[in-house]
PDB file of C-alpha atoms in Angstrom:
ATOM      1  CA  UNK A 279      72.061 119.265  97.957  1.00  0.00           C
ATOM      2  CA  UNK A 280      73.781 118.257  94.698  1.00  0.00           C
ATOM      3  CA  UNK A 281      77.200 117.823  96.258  1.00  0.00           C
ATOM      4  CA  UNK A 282      79.764 115.826  94.277  1.00  0.00           C
ATOM      5  CA  UNK A 283      80.655 112.435  95.718  1.00  0.00           C
ATOM      6  CA  UNK A 284      84.284 113.586  95.831  1.00  0.00           C
ATOM      7  CA  UNK A 285      83.370 116.006  98.648  1.00  0.00           C
ATOM      8  CA  UNK A 286      82.300 113.145 100.902  1.00  0.00           C
ATOM      9  CA  UNK A 287      85.317 111.065  99.886  1.00  0.00           C
ATOM     10  CA  UNK A 288      87.720 113.908 100.682  1.00  0.00           C
ATOM     11  CA  UNK A 289      86.119 114.543 104.086  1.00  0.00           C
ATOM     12  CA  UNK A 290      86.276 110.889 105.121  1.00  0.00           C
ATOM     13  CA  UNK A 291      89.826 110.411 103.831  1.00  0.00           C
ATOM     14  CA  UNK A 292      90.920 113.442 105.816  1.00  0.00           C
ATOM     15  CA  UNK A 293      89.317 112.442 109.108  1.00  0.00           C
ATOM     16  CA  UNK A 294      89.198 108.630 109.267  1.00  0.00           C
ATOM     17  CA  UNK A 295      92.285 107.456 111.152  1.00  0.00           C
ATOM     18  CA  UNK A 296      92.730 104.452 108.884  1.00  0.00           C
ATOM     19  CA  UNK A 297      91.295 106.091 105.762  1.00  0.00           C
ATOM     20  CA  UNK A 298      92.730 104.250 102.772  1.00  0.00           C
ATOM     21  CA  UNK A 299      92.713 106.134  99.437  1.00  0.00           C
ATOM     22  CA  UNK A 300      91.664 103.117  97.390  1.00  0.00           C
ATOM     23  CA  UNK A 301      88.909 101.674  99.604  1.00  0.00           C
ATOM     24  CA  UNK A 302      87.671 105.139 100.588  1.00  0.00           C
ATOM     25  CA  UNK A 303      87.324 106.194  96.946  1.00  0.00           C
ATOM     26  CA  UNK A 304      85.668 102.902  96.025  1.00  0.00           C
ATOM     27  CA  UNK A 305      83.175 103.248  98.875  1.00  0.00           C
ATOM     28  CA  UNK A 306      82.087 106.684  97.752  1.00  0.00           C
ATOM     29  CA  UNK A 307      81.896 105.641  94.091  1.00  0.00           C
ATOM     30  CA  UNK A 308      79.614 102.869  95.299  1.00  0.00           C
ATOM     31  CA  UNK A 309      77.423 105.337  97.198  1.00  0.00           C
ATOM     32  CA  UNK A 310      77.190 107.558  94.122  1.00  0.00           C
ATOM     33  CA  UNK A 311      76.254 104.660  91.853  1.00  0.00           C
ATOM     34  CA  UNK A 312      79.453 104.768  89.801  1.00  0.00           C
ATOM     35  CA  UNK A 313      80.799 101.354  90.782  1.00  0.00           C
ATOM     36  CA  UNK A 314      77.435  99.653  90.310  1.00  0.00           C
ATOM     37  CA  UNK A 315      75.753 101.915  87.696  1.00  0.00           C
ATOM     38  CA  UNK A 316      72.170 102.763  88.537  1.00  0.00           C
ATOM     39  CA  UNK A 317      72.341 101.520  92.134  1.00  0.00           C
ATOM     40  CA  UNK A 318      72.770 104.562  94.357  1.00  0.00           C
ATOM     41  CA  UNK A 319      72.603 105.206  98.084  1.00  0.00           C
ATOM     42  CA  UNK A 320      71.033 108.641  98.339  1.00  0.00           C
ATOM     43  CA  UNK A 321      70.802 110.797 101.444  1.00  0.00           C
ATOM     44  CA  UNK A 322      67.116 111.059 102.370  1.00  0.00           C
ATOM     45  CA  UNK A 323      65.486 113.298 104.962  1.00  0.00           C
ATOM     46  CA  UNK A 324      63.960 110.324 106.794  1.00  0.00           C
ATOM     47  CA  UNK A 325      67.355 108.663 107.221  1.00  0.00           C
ATOM     48  CA  UNK A 326      69.047 111.880 108.278  1.00  0.00           C
ATOM     49  CA  UNK A 327      66.415 112.496 110.954  1.00  0.00           C
ATOM     50  CA  UNK A 328      66.610 108.883 112.103  1.00  0.00           C
ATOM     51  CA  UNK A 329      70.376 108.514 112.413  1.00  0.00           C
ATOM     52  CA  UNK A 330      71.797 111.991 113.057  1.00  0.00           C
ATOM     53  CA  UNK A 331      72.107 113.629 116.450  1.00  0.00           C
ATOM     54  CA  UNK A 332      68.965 115.727 117.183  1.00  0.00           C
ATOM     55  CA  UNK A 333      71.052 118.821 117.962  1.00  0.00           C
ATOM     56  CA  UNK A 334      72.793 118.574 114.589  1.00  0.00           C
ATOM     57  CA  UNK A 335      69.503 118.097 112.800  1.00  0.00           C
ATOM     58  CA  UNK A 336      67.952 121.152 114.465  1.00  0.00           C
ATOM     59  CA  UNK A 337      70.872 123.326 113.402  1.00  0.00           C
ATOM     60  CA  UNK A 338      70.474 122.165 109.788  1.00  0.00           C
ATOM     61  CA  UNK A 339      66.685 122.134 109.607  1.00  0.00           C
ATOM     62  CA  UNK A 340      66.529 124.839 106.931  1.00  0.00           C
ATOM     63  CA  UNK A 341      68.238 122.546 104.433  1.00  0.00           C
ATOM     64  CA  UNK A 342      66.316 119.345 105.083  1.00  0.00           C
ATOM     65  CA  UNK A 343      63.700 120.109 102.448  1.00  0.00           C
ATOM     66  CA  UNK A 344      66.288 119.483  99.736  1.00  0.00           C
ATOM     67  CA  UNK A 345      66.449 115.828 100.817  1.00  0.00           C
ATOM     68  CA  UNK A 346      62.708 115.139 100.658  1.00  0.00           C
ATOM     69  CA  UNK A 347      62.876 113.448  97.249  1.00  0.00           C
ATOM     70  CA  UNK A 348      66.497 113.167  96.096  1.00  0.00           C
ATOM     71  CA  UNK A 349      67.124 112.212  92.484  1.00  0.00           C
ATOM     72  CA  UNK A 350      70.151 110.368  91.171  1.00  0.00           C
ATOM     73  CA  UNK A 351      71.691 110.752  87.756  1.00  0.00           C
ATOM     74  CA  UNK A 352      70.300 108.278  85.195  1.00  0.00           C
ATOM     75  CA  UNK A 353      72.699 105.338  84.661  1.00  0.00           C
ATOM     76  CA  UNK A 354      73.296 106.306  81.032  1.00  0.00           C
ATOM     77  CA  UNK A 355      74.794 109.634  82.168  1.00  0.00           C
ATOM     78  CA  UNK A 356      77.271 108.024  84.530  1.00  0.00           C
ATOM     79  CA  UNK A 357      80.574 106.955  83.016  1.00  0.00           C
ATOM     80  CA  UNK A 358      82.680 104.227  84.580  1.00  0.00           C
ATOM     81  CA  UNK A 359      86.431 104.653  84.638  1.00  0.00           C
ATOM     82  CA  UNK A 360      88.525 101.737  83.359  1.00  0.00           C
ATOM     83  CA  UNK A 361      90.312  99.493  85.822  1.00  0.00           C
ATOM     84  CA  UNK A 362      93.858 100.476  86.704  1.00  0.00           C
ATOM     85  CA  UNK A 363      96.977  98.574  87.748  1.00  0.00           C
ATOM     86  CA  UNK A 364      95.941  95.456  85.809  1.00  0.00           C
ATOM     87  CA  UNK A 365      98.958  95.464  83.502  1.00  0.00           C
ATOM     88  CA  UNK A 366     101.695  96.895  85.692  1.00  0.00           C
ATOM     89  CA  UNK A 367     105.187  95.681  84.881  1.00  0.00           C
ATOM     90  CA  UNK A 368     106.211  93.011  87.379  1.00  0.00           C
ATOM     91  CA  UNK A 369     109.735  93.616  88.655  1.00  0.00           C
ATOM     92  CA  UNK A 370     112.075  90.745  89.420  1.00  0.00           C
ATOM     93  CA  UNK A 371     114.250  90.884  92.505  1.00  0.00           C
ATOM     94  CA  UNK A 372     117.791  89.541  92.338  1.00  0.00           C
ATOM     95  CA  UNK A 373     120.086  89.331  95.321  1.00  0.00           C
ATOM     96  CA  UNK A 374     122.763  92.017  95.573  1.00  0.00           C
ATOM     97  CA  UNK A 375     125.064  93.258  98.312  1.00  0.00           C
ATOM     98  CA  UNK A 376     123.367  96.645  98.357  1.00  0.00           C
ATOM     99  CA  UNK A 377     119.639  96.120  98.804  1.00  0.00           C
ATOM    100  CA  UNK A 378     117.645  98.445 101.036  1.00  0.00           C
ATOM    101  CA  UNK A 379     114.033  97.901 102.097  1.00  0.00           C
ATOM    102  CA  UNK A 380     111.658 100.853 101.963  1.00  0.00           C
ATOM    103  CA  UNK A 381     108.484 100.455 104.025  1.00  0.00           C
ATOM    104  CA  UNK A 382     105.620 102.909 103.462  1.00  0.00           C
ATOM    105  CA  UNK A 383     102.223 103.450 105.040  1.00  0.00           C
ATOM    106  CA  UNK A 384     100.370 101.588 102.285  1.00  0.00           C
ATOM    107  CA  UNK A 385     101.742  98.246 103.528  1.00  0.00           C
ATOM    108  CA  UNK A 386     103.227  97.932 107.005  1.00  0.00           C
ATOM    109  CA  UNK A 387     103.399  94.118 107.271  1.00  0.00           C
ATOM    110  CA  UNK A 388     106.334  93.528 104.955  1.00  0.00           C
ATOM    111  CA  UNK A 389     107.689  90.757 107.187  1.00  0.00           C
ATOM    112  CA  UNK A 390     104.623  88.805 106.034  1.00  0.00           C
ATOM    113  CA  UNK A 391     105.212  89.250 102.305  1.00  0.00           C
ATOM    114  CA  UNK A 392     107.326  87.836  99.459  1.00  0.00           C
ATOM    115  CA  UNK A 393     110.181  89.982 100.798  1.00  0.00           C
ATOM    116  CA  UNK A 394     110.285  88.231 104.168  1.00  0.00           C
ATOM    117  CA  UNK A 395     113.258  85.994 103.309  1.00  0.00           C
ATOM    118  CA  UNK A 396     115.211  88.513 101.244  1.00  0.00           C
ATOM    119  CA  UNK A 397     118.426  89.884 102.720  1.00  0.00           C
ATOM    120  CA  UNK A 398     118.539  93.649 103.263  1.00  0.00           C
ATOM    121  CA  UNK A 399     121.428  95.726 104.539  1.00  0.00           C
ATOM    122  CA  UNK A 400     119.198  98.500 105.890  1.00  0.00           C
ATOM    123  CA  UNK A 401     115.519  99.428 106.291  1.00  0.00           C
ATOM    124  CA  UNK A 402     113.794 102.804 105.958  1.00  0.00           C
ATOM    125  CA  UNK A 403     110.205 103.489 107.040  1.00  0.00           C
ATOM    126  CA  UNK A 404     108.745 106.738 105.699  1.00  0.00           C
ATOM    127  CA  UNK A 405     105.566 108.766 105.927  1.00  0.00           C
ATOM    128  CA  UNK A 406     103.874 110.399 102.946  1.00  0.00           C
ATOM    129  CA  UNK A 407     104.122 113.823 104.571  1.00  0.00           C
ATOM    130  CA  UNK A 408     103.356 115.662 101.326  1.00  0.00           C
ATOM    131  CA  UNK A 409     100.003 113.894 101.126  1.00  0.00           C
ATOM    132  CA  UNK A 410      99.350 114.646 104.797  1.00  0.00           C
ATOM    133  CA  UNK A 411      99.828 118.344 104.091  1.00  0.00           C
ATOM    134  CA  UNK A 412      97.917 118.370 100.799  1.00  0.00           C
ATOM    135  CA  UNK A 413      94.892 116.688 102.382  1.00  0.00           C
ATOM    136  CA  UNK A 414      95.137 118.698 105.617  1.00  0.00           C
ATOM    137  CA  UNK A 415      95.216 115.666 107.899  1.00  0.00           C
ATOM    138  CA  UNK A 416      94.344 116.556 111.514  1.00  0.00           C
ATOM    139  CA  UNK A 417      96.893 115.913 114.257  1.00  0.00           C
ATOM    140  CA  UNK A 418      94.934 112.922 115.537  1.00  0.00           C
ATOM    141  CA  UNK A 419      95.307 111.138 112.209  1.00  0.00           C
ATOM    142  CA  UNK A 420      98.978 112.099 111.841  1.00  0.00           C
ATOM    143  CA  UNK A 421      99.689 110.769 115.341  1.00  0.00           C
ATOM    144  CA  UNK A 422      97.865 107.520 114.602  1.00  0.00           C
ATOM    145  CA  UNK A 423      99.716 106.871 111.331  1.00  0.00           C
ATOM    146  CA  UNK A 424     103.042 107.842 112.915  1.00  0.00           C
ATOM    147  CA  UNK A 425     102.488 105.302 115.692  1.00  0.00           C
ATOM    148  CA  UNK A 426     101.743 102.617 113.108  1.00  0.00           C
ATOM    149  CA  UNK A 427     104.911 103.507 111.164  1.00  0.00           C
ATOM    150  CA  UNK A 428     107.055 103.258 114.291  1.00  0.00           C
ATOM    151  CA  UNK A 429     105.468  99.906 115.108  1.00  0.00           C
ATOM    152  CA  UNK A 430     106.344  98.694 111.597  1.00  0.00           C
ATOM    153  CA  UNK A 431     109.913  99.871 112.139  1.00  0.00           C
ATOM    154  CA  UNK A 432     110.219  97.862 115.357  1.00  0.00           C
ATOM    155  CA  UNK A 433     108.901  94.710 113.687  1.00  0.00           C
ATOM    156  CA  UNK A 434     111.183  95.184 110.660  1.00  0.00           C
ATOM    157  CA  UNK A 435     114.263  95.614 112.835  1.00  0.00           C
ATOM    158  CA  UNK A 436     113.407  92.473 114.780  1.00  0.00           C
ATOM    159  CA  UNK A 437     112.776  90.494 111.592  1.00  0.00           C
ATOM    160  CA  UNK A 438     115.772  91.529 109.467  1.00  0.00           C
ATOM    161  CA  UNK A 439     118.172  92.339 112.305  1.00  0.00           C
ATOM    162  CA  UNK A 440     119.552  95.420 110.540  1.00  0.00           C
ATOM    163  CA  UNK A 441     119.576  99.150 111.227  1.00  0.00           C
ATOM    164  CA  UNK A 442     116.098 100.581 110.736  1.00  0.00           C
ATOM    165  CA  UNK A 443     115.165 104.249 110.479  1.00  0.00           C
ATOM    166  CA  UNK A 444     111.670 105.703 110.785  1.00  0.00           C
ATOM    167  CA  UNK A 445     111.136 109.157 109.268  1.00  0.00           C
ATOM    168  CA  UNK A 446     107.797 110.962 109.645  1.00  0.00           C
ATOM    169  CA  UNK A 447     108.859 114.578 109.122  1.00  0.00           C
ATOM    170  CA  UNK A 448     110.708 114.746 105.782  1.00  0.00           C
ATOM    171  CA  UNK A 449     109.221 114.252 102.287  1.00  0.00           C
ATOM    172  CA  UNK A 450     109.830 110.625 101.366  1.00  0.00           C
ATOM    173  CA  UNK A 451     111.314 111.210  97.888  1.00  0.00           C
ATOM    174  CA  UNK A 452     114.192 113.281  99.281  1.00  0.00           C
ATOM    175  CA  UNK A 453     114.586 111.050 102.321  1.00  0.00           C
ATOM    176  CA  UNK A 454     114.816 107.831 100.302  1.00  0.00           C
ATOM    177  CA  UNK A 455     117.427 109.300  97.957  1.00  0.00           C
ATOM    178  CA  UNK A 456     119.581 110.510 100.866  1.00  0.00           C
ATOM    179  CA  UNK A 457     119.254 107.166 102.648  1.00  0.00           C
ATOM    180  CA  UNK A 458     120.101 105.160  99.518  1.00  0.00           C
ATOM    181  CA  UNK A 459     123.203 107.242  98.819  1.00  0.00           C
ATOM    182  CA  UNK A 460     124.390 107.111 102.428  1.00  0.00           C
ATOM    183  CA  UNK A 461     124.210 103.302 102.482  1.00  0.00           C
ATOM    184  CA  UNK A 462     125.611 102.889  98.932  1.00  0.00           C
ATOM    185  CA  UNK A 463     122.543 100.966  97.851  1.00  0.00           C
ATOM    186  CA  UNK A 464     122.215  99.408  94.434  1.00  0.00           C
ATOM    187  CA  UNK A 465     118.507  98.679  94.787  1.00  0.00           C
ATOM    188  CA  UNK A 466     115.645 100.166  96.804  1.00  0.00           C
ATOM    189  CA  UNK A 467     113.004  97.473  97.234  1.00  0.00           C
ATOM    190  CA  UNK A 468     109.399  98.014  98.317  1.00  0.00           C
ATOM    191  CA  UNK A 469     105.906  96.569  98.039  1.00  0.00           C
ATOM    192  CA  UNK A 470     104.022  98.372  95.286  1.00  0.00           C
ATOM    193  CA  UNK A 471     101.572 100.941  96.711  1.00  0.00           C
ATOM    194  CA  UNK A 472      98.114 100.782  95.197  1.00  0.00           C
ATOM    195  CA  UNK A 473      96.218 103.622  93.548  1.00  0.00           C
ATOM    196  CA  UNK A 474      96.510 106.805  95.580  1.00  0.00           C
ATOM    197  CA  UNK A 475      98.769 109.758  96.398  1.00  0.00           C
ATOM    198  CA  UNK A 476     101.783 107.598  97.274  1.00  0.00           C
ATOM    199  CA  UNK A 477     101.571 105.727  93.990  1.00  0.00           C
ATOM    200  CA  UNK A 478     101.372 109.069  92.176  1.00  0.00           C
ATOM    201  CA  UNK A 479     104.744 110.044  93.656  1.00  0.00           C
ATOM    202  CA  UNK A 480     106.585 107.009  92.278  1.00  0.00           C
ATOM    203  CA  UNK A 481     107.648 108.544  88.925  1.00  0.00           C
ATOM    204  CA  UNK A 482     109.496 111.360  90.730  1.00  0.00           C
ATOM    205  CA  UNK A 483     111.123 108.877  93.116  1.00  0.00           C
ATOM    206  CA  UNK A 484     112.107 106.571  90.270  1.00  0.00           C
ATOM    207  CA  UNK A 485     113.666 109.442  88.327  1.00  0.00           C
ATOM    208  CA  UNK A 486     115.693 110.672  91.299  1.00  0.00           C
ATOM    209  CA  UNK A 487     117.032 107.182  92.024  1.00  0.00           C
ATOM    210  CA  UNK A 488     117.862 106.467  88.380  1.00  0.00           C
ATOM    211  CA  UNK A 489     119.890 109.683  88.206  1.00  0.00           C
ATOM    212  CA  UNK A 490     121.908 108.328  91.146  1.00  0.00           C
ATOM    213  CA  UNK A 491     122.377 104.925  89.511  1.00  0.00           C
ATOM    214  CA  UNK A 492     119.979 103.157  91.877  1.00  0.00           C
ATOM    215  CA  UNK A 493     117.130 100.818  90.880  1.00  0.00           C
ATOM    216  CA  UNK A 494     113.635 101.046  92.355  1.00  0.00           C
ATOM    217  CA  UNK A 495     112.146  97.556  92.607  1.00  0.00           C
ATOM    218  CA  UNK A 496     108.366  97.308  93.096  1.00  0.00           C
ATOM    219  CA  UNK A 497     107.149  93.929  94.309  1.00  0.00           C
ATOM    220  CA  UNK A 498     103.510  92.835  94.210  1.00  0.00           C
ATOM    221  CA  UNK A 499     101.871  90.503  96.670  1.00  0.00           C
ATOM    222  CA  UNK A 500     100.772  87.376  94.736  1.00  0.00           C
ATOM    223  CA  UNK A 501      97.260  87.599  96.162  1.00  0.00           C
ATOM    224  CA  UNK A 502      96.915  91.145  94.798  1.00  0.00           C
ATOM    225  CA  UNK A 503      97.868  89.984  91.310  1.00  0.00           C
ATOM    226  CA  UNK A 504      95.398  87.108  91.529  1.00  0.00           C
ATOM    227  CA  UNK A 505      92.310  89.010  92.644  1.00  0.00           C
ATOM    228  CA  UNK A 506      92.759  92.498  91.194  1.00  0.00           C
ATOM    229  CA  UNK A 507      91.071  91.373  87.983  1.00  0.00           C
ATOM    230  CA  UNK A 508      87.851  90.796  89.938  1.00  0.00           C
ATOM    231  CA  UNK A 509      87.521  94.428  91.078  1.00  0.00           C
ATOM    232  CA  UNK A 510      85.119  95.408  88.334  1.00  0.00           C
ATOM    233  CA  UNK A 511      81.799  95.711  90.165  1.00  0.00           C
ATOM    234  CA  UNK A 512      80.300  95.805  93.630  1.00  0.00           C
ATOM    235  CA  UNK A 513      81.837  94.367  96.786  1.00  0.00           C
ATOM    236  CA  UNK A 514      79.811  91.169  97.022  1.00  0.00           C
ATOM    237  CA  UNK A 515      80.558  90.237  93.417  1.00  0.00           C
ATOM    238  CA  UNK A 516      84.238  90.840  94.156  1.00  0.00           C
ATOM    239  CA  UNK A 517      84.082  88.742  97.324  1.00  0.00           C
ATOM    240  CA  UNK A 518      82.338  85.864  95.569  1.00  0.00           C
ATOM    241  CA  UNK A 519      84.971  85.660  92.825  1.00  0.00           C
ATOM    242  CA  UNK A 520      87.811  86.112  95.308  1.00  0.00           C
ATOM    243  CA  UNK A 521      86.433  83.377  97.537  1.00  0.00           C
ATOM    244  CA  UNK A 522      86.228  81.003  94.590  1.00  0.00           C
ATOM    245  CA  UNK A 523      89.787  81.804  93.506  1.00  0.00           C
ATOM    246  CA  UNK A 524      91.601  81.772  96.840  1.00  0.00           C
ATOM    247  CA  UNK A 525      89.552  79.294  98.867  1.00  0.00           C
ATOM    248  CA  UNK A 526      88.494  76.747  96.261  1.00  0.00           C
ATOM    249  CA  UNK A 527      89.668  73.769  98.311  1.00  0.00           C
ATOM    250  CA  UNK A 528      87.647  74.755 101.363  1.00  0.00           C
ATOM    251  CA  UNK A 529      84.730  76.586  99.757  1.00  0.00           C
ATOM    252  CA  UNK A 530      82.162  74.262 101.339  1.00  0.00           C
ATOM    253  CA  UNK A 531      83.220  75.182 104.862  1.00  0.00           C
ATOM    254  CA  UNK A 532      83.531  78.913 104.322  1.00  0.00           C
ATOM    255  CA  UNK A 533      80.554  81.193 104.940  1.00  0.00           C
ATOM    256  CA  UNK A 534      79.052  82.849 101.899  1.00  0.00           C
ATOM    257  CA  UNK A 535      79.429  86.149 103.728  1.00  0.00           C
ATOM    258  CA  UNK A 536      82.770  87.928 104.296  1.00  0.00           C
ATOM    259  CA  UNK A 537      84.524  86.889 107.492  1.00  0.00           C
ATOM    260  CA  UNK A 538      85.705  89.496 109.969  1.00  0.00           C
ATOM    261  CA  UNK A 539      89.430  90.098 110.212  1.00  0.00           C
ATOM    262  CA  UNK A 540      90.684  91.240 113.606  1.00  0.00           C
ATOM    263  CA  UNK A 541      93.838  93.338 113.432  1.00  0.00           C
ATOM    264  CA  UNK A 542      95.589  94.885 116.415  1.00  0.00           C
ATOM    265  CA  UNK A 543      96.597  98.455 115.611  1.00  0.00           C
ATOM    266  CA  UNK A 544      98.850 100.670 117.751  1.00  0.00           C
ATOM    267  CA  UNK A 545      96.949 102.555 120.448  1.00  0.00           C
TER     268      UNK A 545
END
């Protein structure tokens, strides 16, 4: 029963249609007691029998004894990784005649970002197909993400009124380089992806573009820069500090609990 928390994180990231590497990892660190040291959410036999399908429980009955009295690691044995992305270099974007916009699956609402009013000569929307393969995404998840990418492409083309290409079959590093060369771009501009597989691929992309004399410009959303410093504990602590920072003028009229955000995703 002593499975590593990474096993649960990997399973959920693989199968959740909208599984996000950052929030998914954080959720499982929280369950394991790494994000809030000493506060764990252990799997207990009583909860498994209460919430799982009876047929599933009966097929796993031989292993239920291991969950009678689960024990967590003592807090002093659990290390907490330092925060990341707090001191990233902030790129500045200057207008040039050869700017291309790269949209990736980490942020598909670029028309509602600091880049909304920038002039681009072309737009490319790519999938992180290498990550899809490495994490063995099922077809249902690939289809869902692909639909979202195509939707982002439609919105981008309507917003910037330029040629927009959506590519969900070719590795994005090679695709971006080919696209940038074809359009004689001086700069490839994108919103910075957060911690995860796509972010890990940036050094290789940067190197390939530099060799071709092309700049990679990573732009941060202002709200990300403002609240990232608060991501040092559990969710409710984060929400409380974020609420104080972003909604100070209307704090009296805002519920102390997180508000639901309704987002329409492609069917």
